[in-house]
PDB file of C-alpha atoms in Angstrom:
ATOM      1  CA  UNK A   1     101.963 173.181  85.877  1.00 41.00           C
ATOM      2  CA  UNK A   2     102.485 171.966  89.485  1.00 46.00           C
ATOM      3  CA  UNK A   3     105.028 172.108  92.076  1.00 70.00           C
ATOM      4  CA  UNK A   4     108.522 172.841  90.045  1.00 81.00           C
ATOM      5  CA  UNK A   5     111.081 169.742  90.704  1.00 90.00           C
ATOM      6  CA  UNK A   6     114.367 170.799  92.843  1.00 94.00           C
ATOM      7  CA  UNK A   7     117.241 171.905  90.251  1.00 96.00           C
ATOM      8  CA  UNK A   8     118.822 168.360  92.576  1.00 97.00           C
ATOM      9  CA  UNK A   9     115.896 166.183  91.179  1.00 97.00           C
ATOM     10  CA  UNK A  10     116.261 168.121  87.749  1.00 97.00           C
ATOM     11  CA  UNK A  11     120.563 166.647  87.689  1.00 98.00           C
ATOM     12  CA  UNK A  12     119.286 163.521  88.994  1.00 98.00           C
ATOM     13  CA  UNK A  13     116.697 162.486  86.275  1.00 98.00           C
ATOM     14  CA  UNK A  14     118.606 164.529  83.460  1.00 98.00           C
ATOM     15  CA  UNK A  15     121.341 161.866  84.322  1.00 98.00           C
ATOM     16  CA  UNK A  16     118.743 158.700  84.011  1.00 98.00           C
ATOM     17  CA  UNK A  17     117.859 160.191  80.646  1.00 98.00           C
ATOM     18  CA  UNK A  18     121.837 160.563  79.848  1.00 98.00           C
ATOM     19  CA  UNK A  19     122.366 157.012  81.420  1.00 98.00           C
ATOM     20  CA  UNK A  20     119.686 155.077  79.393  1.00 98.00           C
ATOM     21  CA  UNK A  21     120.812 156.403  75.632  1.00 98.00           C
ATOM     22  CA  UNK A  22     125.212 155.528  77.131  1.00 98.00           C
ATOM     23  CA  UNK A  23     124.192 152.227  78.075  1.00 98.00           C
ATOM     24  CA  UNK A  24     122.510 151.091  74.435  1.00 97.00           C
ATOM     25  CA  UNK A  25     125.524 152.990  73.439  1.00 97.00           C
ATOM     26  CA  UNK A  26     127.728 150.845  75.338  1.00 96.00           C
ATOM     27  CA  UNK A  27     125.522 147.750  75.440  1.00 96.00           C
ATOM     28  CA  UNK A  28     125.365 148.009  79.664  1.00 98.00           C
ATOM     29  CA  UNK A  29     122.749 146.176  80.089  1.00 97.00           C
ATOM     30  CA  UNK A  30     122.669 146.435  83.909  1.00 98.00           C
ATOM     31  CA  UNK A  31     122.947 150.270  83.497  1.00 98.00           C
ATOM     32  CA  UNK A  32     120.195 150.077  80.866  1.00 98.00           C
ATOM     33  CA  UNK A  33     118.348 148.118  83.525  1.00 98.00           C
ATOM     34  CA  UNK A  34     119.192 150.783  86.622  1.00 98.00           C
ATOM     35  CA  UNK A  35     116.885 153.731  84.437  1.00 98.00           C
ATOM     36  CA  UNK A  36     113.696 151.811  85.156  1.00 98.00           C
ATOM     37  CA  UNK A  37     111.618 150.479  87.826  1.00 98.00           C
ATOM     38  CA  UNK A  38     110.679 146.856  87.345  1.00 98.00           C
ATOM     39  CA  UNK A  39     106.982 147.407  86.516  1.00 98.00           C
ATOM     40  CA  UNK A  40     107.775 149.750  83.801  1.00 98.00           C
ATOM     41  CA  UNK A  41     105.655 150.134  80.960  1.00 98.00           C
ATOM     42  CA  UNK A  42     107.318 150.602  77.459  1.00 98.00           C
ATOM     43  CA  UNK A  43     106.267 151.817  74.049  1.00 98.00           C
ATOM     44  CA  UNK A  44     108.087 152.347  71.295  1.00 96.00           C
ATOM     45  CA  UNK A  45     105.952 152.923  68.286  1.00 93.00           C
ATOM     46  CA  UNK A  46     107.039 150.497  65.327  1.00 84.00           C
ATOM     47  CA  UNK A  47     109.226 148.133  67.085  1.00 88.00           C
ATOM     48  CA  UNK A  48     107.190 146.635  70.329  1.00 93.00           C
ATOM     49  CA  UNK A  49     105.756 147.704  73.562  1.00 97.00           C
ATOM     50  CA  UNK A  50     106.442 145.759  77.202  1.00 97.00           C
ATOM     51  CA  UNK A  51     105.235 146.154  80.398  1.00 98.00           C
ATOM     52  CA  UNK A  52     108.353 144.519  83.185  1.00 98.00           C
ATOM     53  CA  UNK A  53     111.833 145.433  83.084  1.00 98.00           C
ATOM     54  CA  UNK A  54     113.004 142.070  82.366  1.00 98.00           C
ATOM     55  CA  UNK A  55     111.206 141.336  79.058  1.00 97.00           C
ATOM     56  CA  UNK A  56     111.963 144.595  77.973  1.00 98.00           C
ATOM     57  CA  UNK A  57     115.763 144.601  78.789  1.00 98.00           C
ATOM     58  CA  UNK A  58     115.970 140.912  77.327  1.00 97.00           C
ATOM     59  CA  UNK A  59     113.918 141.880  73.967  1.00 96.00           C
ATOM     60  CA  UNK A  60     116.414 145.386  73.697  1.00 95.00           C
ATOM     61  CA  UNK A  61     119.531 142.997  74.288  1.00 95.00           C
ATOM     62  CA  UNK A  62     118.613 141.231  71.425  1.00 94.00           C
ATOM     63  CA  UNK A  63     117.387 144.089  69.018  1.00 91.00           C
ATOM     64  CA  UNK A  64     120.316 145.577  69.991  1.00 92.00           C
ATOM     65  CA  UNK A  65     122.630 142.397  68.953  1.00 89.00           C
ATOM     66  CA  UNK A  66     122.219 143.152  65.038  1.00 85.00           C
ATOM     67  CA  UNK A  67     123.739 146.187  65.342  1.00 89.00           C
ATOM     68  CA  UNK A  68     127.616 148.033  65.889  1.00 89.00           C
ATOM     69  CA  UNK A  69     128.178 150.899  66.871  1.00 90.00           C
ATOM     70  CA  UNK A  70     125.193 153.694  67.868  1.00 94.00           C
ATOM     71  CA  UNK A  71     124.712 157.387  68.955  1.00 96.00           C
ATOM     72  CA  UNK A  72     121.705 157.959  70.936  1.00 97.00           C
ATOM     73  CA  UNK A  73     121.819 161.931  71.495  1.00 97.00           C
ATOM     74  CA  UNK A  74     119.545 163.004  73.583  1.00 98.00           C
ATOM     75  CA  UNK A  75     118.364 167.209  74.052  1.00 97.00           C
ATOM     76  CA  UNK A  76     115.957 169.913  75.106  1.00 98.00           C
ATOM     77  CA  UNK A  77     114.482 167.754  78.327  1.00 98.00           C
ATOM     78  CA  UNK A  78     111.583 169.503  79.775  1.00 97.00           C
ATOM     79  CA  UNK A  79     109.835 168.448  83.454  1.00 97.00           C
ATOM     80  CA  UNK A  80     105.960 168.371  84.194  1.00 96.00           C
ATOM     81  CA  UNK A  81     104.495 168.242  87.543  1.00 94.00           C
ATOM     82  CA  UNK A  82     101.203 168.278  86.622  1.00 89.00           C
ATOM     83  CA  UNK A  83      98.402 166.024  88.039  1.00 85.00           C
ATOM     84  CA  UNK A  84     100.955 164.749  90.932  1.00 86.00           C
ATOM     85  CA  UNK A  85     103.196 162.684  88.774  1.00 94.00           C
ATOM     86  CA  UNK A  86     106.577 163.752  87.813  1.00 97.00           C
ATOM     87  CA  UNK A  87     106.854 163.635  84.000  1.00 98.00           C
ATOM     88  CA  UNK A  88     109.296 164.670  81.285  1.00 98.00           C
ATOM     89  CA  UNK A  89     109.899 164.980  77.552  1.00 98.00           C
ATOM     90  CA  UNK A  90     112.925 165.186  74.976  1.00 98.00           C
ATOM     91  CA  UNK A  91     113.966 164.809  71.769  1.00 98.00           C
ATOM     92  CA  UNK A  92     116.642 161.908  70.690  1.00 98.00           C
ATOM     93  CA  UNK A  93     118.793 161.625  67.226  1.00 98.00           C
ATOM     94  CA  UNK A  94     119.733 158.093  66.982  1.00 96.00           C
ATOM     95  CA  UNK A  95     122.106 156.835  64.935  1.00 95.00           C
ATOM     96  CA  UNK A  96     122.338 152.629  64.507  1.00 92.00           C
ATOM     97  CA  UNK A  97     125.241 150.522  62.096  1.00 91.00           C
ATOM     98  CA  UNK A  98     123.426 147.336  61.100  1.00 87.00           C
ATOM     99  CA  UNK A  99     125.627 144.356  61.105  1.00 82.00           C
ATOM    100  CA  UNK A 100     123.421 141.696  60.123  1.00 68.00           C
ATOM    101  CA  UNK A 101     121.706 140.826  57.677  1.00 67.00           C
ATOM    102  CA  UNK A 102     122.416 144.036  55.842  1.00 72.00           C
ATOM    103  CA  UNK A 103     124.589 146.564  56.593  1.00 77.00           C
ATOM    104  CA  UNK A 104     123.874 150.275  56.719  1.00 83.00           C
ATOM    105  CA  UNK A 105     122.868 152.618  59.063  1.00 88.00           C
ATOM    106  CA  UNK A 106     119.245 153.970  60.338  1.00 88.00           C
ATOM    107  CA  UNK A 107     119.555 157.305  61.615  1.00 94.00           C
ATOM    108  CA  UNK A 108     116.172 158.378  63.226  1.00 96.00           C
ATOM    109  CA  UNK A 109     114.580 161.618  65.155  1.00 97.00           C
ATOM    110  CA  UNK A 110     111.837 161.333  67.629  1.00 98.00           C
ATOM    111  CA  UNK A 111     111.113 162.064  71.039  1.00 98.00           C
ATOM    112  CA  UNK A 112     110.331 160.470  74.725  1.00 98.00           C
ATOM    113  CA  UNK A 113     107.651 160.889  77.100  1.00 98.00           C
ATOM    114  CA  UNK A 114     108.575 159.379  80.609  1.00 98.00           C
ATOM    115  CA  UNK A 115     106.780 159.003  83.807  1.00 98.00           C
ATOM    116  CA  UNK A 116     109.037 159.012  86.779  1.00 98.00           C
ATOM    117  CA  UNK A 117     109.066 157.670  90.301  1.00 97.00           C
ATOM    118  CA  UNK A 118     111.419 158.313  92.780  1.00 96.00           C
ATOM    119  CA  UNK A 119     112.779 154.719  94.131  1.00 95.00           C
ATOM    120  CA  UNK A 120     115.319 153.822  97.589  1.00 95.00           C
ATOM    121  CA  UNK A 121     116.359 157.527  96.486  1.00 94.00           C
ATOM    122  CA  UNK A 122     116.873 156.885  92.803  1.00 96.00           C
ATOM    123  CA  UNK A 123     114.454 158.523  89.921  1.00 98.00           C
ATOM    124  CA  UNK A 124     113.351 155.417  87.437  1.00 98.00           C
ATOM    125  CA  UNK A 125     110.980 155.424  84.824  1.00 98.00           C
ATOM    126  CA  UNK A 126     108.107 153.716  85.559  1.00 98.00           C
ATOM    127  CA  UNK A 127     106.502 154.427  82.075  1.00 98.00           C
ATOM    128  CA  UNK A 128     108.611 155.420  78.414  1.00 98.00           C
ATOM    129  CA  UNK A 129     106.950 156.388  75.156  1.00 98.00           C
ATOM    130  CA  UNK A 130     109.115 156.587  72.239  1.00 98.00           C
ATOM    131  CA  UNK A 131     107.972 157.960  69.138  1.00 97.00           C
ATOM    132  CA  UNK A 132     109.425 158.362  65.950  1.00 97.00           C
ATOM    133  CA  UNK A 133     109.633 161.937  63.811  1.00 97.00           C
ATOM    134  CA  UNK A 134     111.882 161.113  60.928  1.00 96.00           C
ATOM    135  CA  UNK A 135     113.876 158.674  59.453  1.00 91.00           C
ATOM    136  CA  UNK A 136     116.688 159.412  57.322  1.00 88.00           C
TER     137      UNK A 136
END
């Protein structure tokens, strides 16, 4: 493991990672938009993978439109220095209400891997992998 990451830059990214899963929550799409830079790369195994911010915020708008009320709870974040790039890793327990077509609820387990740049004195991710564990 490299250099360890000020407990400062810890806060500061914890709360990207805190922001992203309030603002699906919330449908904030301009929050949603603040977490990343706009060159990010996204994967998120079984529903699509994007690379720039405004395809992916556009295409998550709209998955997101089908659906009421979520919980994306986010835990045990770990950082990674290694290699020069500032990287981190958690687990997430979603929780989605379909509206339409069918309702019902997906409830789902996995975890993300995120790359992080610091930007104008702001930590974005410039790279999220999401992968799924479970679905109940």
């Amino acid at each position: 493991m490299g250099e360890a990451l000020s407990l400062e830059d810890e806060r500061r990214i914890s709360a990207t990672i805190l922001r992203y899963a309030d603002s699906i929550d919330r449908r904030d799409w301009t929050a949603f938009r603040s977490c990343f830079t706009d060159d990010v790369q996204a994967v998120y195994h079984e529903v699509g993978a994007w690379q720039g911010l405004d395809s992916f915020a556009a295409d998550f708008e709209e998955i997101h439109l089908g659906f009421g009320p979520s919980l994306h709870r986010t835990t045990n974040i770990t950082f990674d220095l290694s290699g020069g790039t500032t990287s981190t890793r958690c687990y997430v327990d979603v929780v989605l209400n379909r509206m339409r077509p069918a309702k019902g609820a997906v409830h789902e387990c996995g975890f993300y891997e995120d790359t992080w740049v610091e930007v104008d004195g702001a930590w974005k991710m410039s790279r999220r992998e999401y992968t799924p564990v479970h679905r109940f």
